[in-house]
Amino acid sequence: MTATPGLGTFQLASPDLLRSAFRRHAAGVAVITARGDAGPVGFTATSLTSVSAEPPLLSFGISTGASSWPAIAESDHVGVHILGEHQRELAATFARSGADRFGPPTAWRDGPEGVPVLDEVLAWLVCRVVGRVPAGDHRIVLGEVVLGDPTGTGRPLLYHQGRFGGLRD
């Protein structure tokens, strides 16, 4: 660590520095789903970003080491689900390695373009994958929104300081 007048103590770039800084950044929680050769796949993402309104584009990051990556790498379409505060356990299930993500109690159905659609989310979108951009040990996936439903009720689920939580008034 180094001290610089006016800047306080700082650390040189490292994976730990990035993780520590982003633990302080509250992020919305989404689950990304796709249809793989062996069935549905999905993972929890806090990297979801709106990219463009015209055309409607979004992006998310996924590690190339993730169990869902092979299916996401080959899928023409993905599902994007915005989770509500009531879905902390669902977020944890889709974040946990080796979990049976689509078994009970997960409620889902086959949606448009064969994409698994989760029930009781705040909003869901089906996106056509239009790009996969290399970014270190991840890929940034660009999706063009094809259709969806933004009418779920409730408050958004957030991820902050390594935990799932909600908004405070």
C-alpha positions in Angstrom: 0.0 0.0 0.0 1.1 3.5 -0.7 0.1 6.8 0.7 -0.2 9.9 -1.5 -1.0 13.4 -0.1 -4.7 14.1 -0.8 -5.4 10.6 -2.0 -5.0 8.6 1.1 -3.8 5.0 1.0 -4.2 3.2 -2.3 -3.5 -0.3 -3.7 -2.0 -1.2 -7.0 -4.3 -2.9 -9.5 -5.2 -6.6 -8.7 -8.2 -8.9 -8.8 -8.6 -8.3 -5.0 -8.7 -4.5 -5.5 -11.4 -4.8 -8.2 -13.5 -7.2 -6.1 -13.1 -5.0 -3.0 -14.1 -1.9 -4.9 -17.2 -3.5 -6.5 -18.4 -5.0 -3.2 -19.2 -1.3 -2.4 -21.2 -0.9 -5.6 -24.8 -1.9 -5.3 -26.0 -3.8 -8.4 -29.4 -5.1 -9.5 -29.7 -8.9 -9.7 -30.7 -10.8 -12.8 -30.7 -14.4 -13.8 -29.7 -15.3 -17.4 -31.1 -18.5 -18.9 -30.6 -20.4 -22.1 -31.4 -23.8 -23.6 -28.4 -26.1 -23.7 -28.0 -29.5 -25.4 -28.5 -31.2 -22.0 -31.4 -28.9 -20.9 -31.8 -25.5 -19.4 -28.9 -23.5 -18.0 -28.7 -20.3 -16.1 -26.7 -18.1 -13.8 -27.0 -15.1 -11.5 -25.6 -11.9 -13.0 -25.0 -8.5 -11.5 -23.4 -7.2 -14.7 -26.6 -6.5 -16.6 -26.5 -3.2 -18.5 -28.8 -1.4 -20.8 -26.7 -0.6 -23.9 -29.1 1.1 -26.4 -32.7 2.0 -26.8 -32.7 2.0 -30.6 -32.3 -0.8 -31.3 -33.0 -2.2 -27.8 -29.7 -3.8 -26.7 -28.4 -5.0 -23.4 -25.2 -6.7 -22.2 -24.0 -9.0 -19.4 -20.8 -10.7 -18.5 -20.1 -14.3 -18.1 -16.9 -16.2 -17.1 -15.7 -18.6 -19.8 -15.2 -21.0 -16.9 -18.8 -20.9 -15.9 -20.9 -24.1 -16.3 -23.4 -22.1 -18.3 -20.9 -20.7 -20.7 -20.9 -23.5 -23.3 -24.7 -23.2 -23.8 -24.5 -19.3 -23.8 -21.7 -19.5 -26.3 -23.9 -21.5 -28.7 -27.3 -20.1 -28.0 -29.1 -17.9 -30.5 -31.4 -16.6 -27.7 -31.2 -16.0 -24.0 -33.6 -15.1 -21.3 -32.9 -12.1 -18.9 -34.9 -12.0 -15.7 -34.9 -9.0 -13.3 -35.3 -10.4 -9.8 -37.4 -9.0 -6.9 -36.5 -8.8 -3.2 -38.7 -11.9 -2.7 -36.2 -14.0 -4.8 -33.1 -14.0 -2.7 -33.1 -17.8 -2.5 -33.6 -18.0 -6.3 -30.6 -15.7 -6.8 -28.5 -17.8 -4.4 -29.5 -21.0 -6.2 -28.5 -19.7 -9.6 -25.2 -18.4 -8.1 -24.3 -21.7 -6.4 -22.0 -24.0 -8.3 -23.4 -27.5 -8.8 -27.0 -26.5 -7.7 -30.0 -28.0 -9.4 -31.1 -24.6 -10.7 -34.2 -25.7 -12.5 -35.4 -28.3 -10.0 -38.0 -27.6 -7.3 -38.6 -25.0 -5.9 -37.6 -23.1 -9.0 -40.8 -22.3 -11.0 -40.2 -21.9 -14.7 -41.6 -22.7 -18.1 -40.4 -23.0 -21.7 -40.8 -19.5 -23.3 -40.4 -18.0 -26.7 -37.5 -19.2 -28.8 -37.2 -22.2 -26.4 -35.7 -19.9 -23.7 -36.5 -21.0 -20.1 -38.6 -18.2 -18.5 -38.7 -17.9 -14.6 -41.9 -17.2 -12.8 -42.7 -14.2 -10.5 -39.8 -12.0 -11.7 -40.2 -8.2 -11.9 -39.5 -8.4 -15.7 -38.3 -10.9 -18.2 -36.9 -10.4 -21.7 -36.0 -12.8 -24.5 -33.0 -11.5 -26.4 -31.3 -12.6 -29.7 -27.6 -12.8 -29.1 -25.9 -10.4 -31.5 -22.3 -10.5 -30.1 -19.9 -12.1 -27.7 -16.9 -9.9 -27.0 -13.8 -11.2 -25.3 -13.0 -9.4 -22.1 -10.2 -11.1 -20.0 -11.5 -14.3 -18.5 -15.1 -13.3 -19.4 -17.2 -12.6 -22.5 -19.5 -9.6 -22.7 -22.7 -10.9 -24.4 -24.7 -8.4 -26.4 -28.4 -9.2 -26.7 -31.1 -7.5 -28.8 -34.4 -7.5 -27.0 -37.0 -9.5 -29.0 -39.9 -9.5 -26.6 -40.7 -9.6 -22.9 -42.9 -8.8 -20.0 -42.1 -5.9 -17.6 -45.3 -6.1 -15.5 -44.1 -8.1 -12.4 -44.7 -6.5 -9.0 -42.4 -5.8 -6.1 -39.1 -4.1 -5.4 -35.8 -5.0 -7.0 -33.2 -7.4 -5.5 -29.8 -5.8 -5.0 -26.3 -7.3 -4.5 -24.0 -5.3 -2.1 -21.1 -6.2 0.2 -21.4 -9.9 -0.9 -25.1 -10.2 0.1 -28.5 -10.1 -1.6 -30.7 -7.4 -0.1 -33.3 -4.8 -0.9 -33.8 -1.1 -1.1 -34.3 1.0 2.0 -36.6 4.1 2.0 
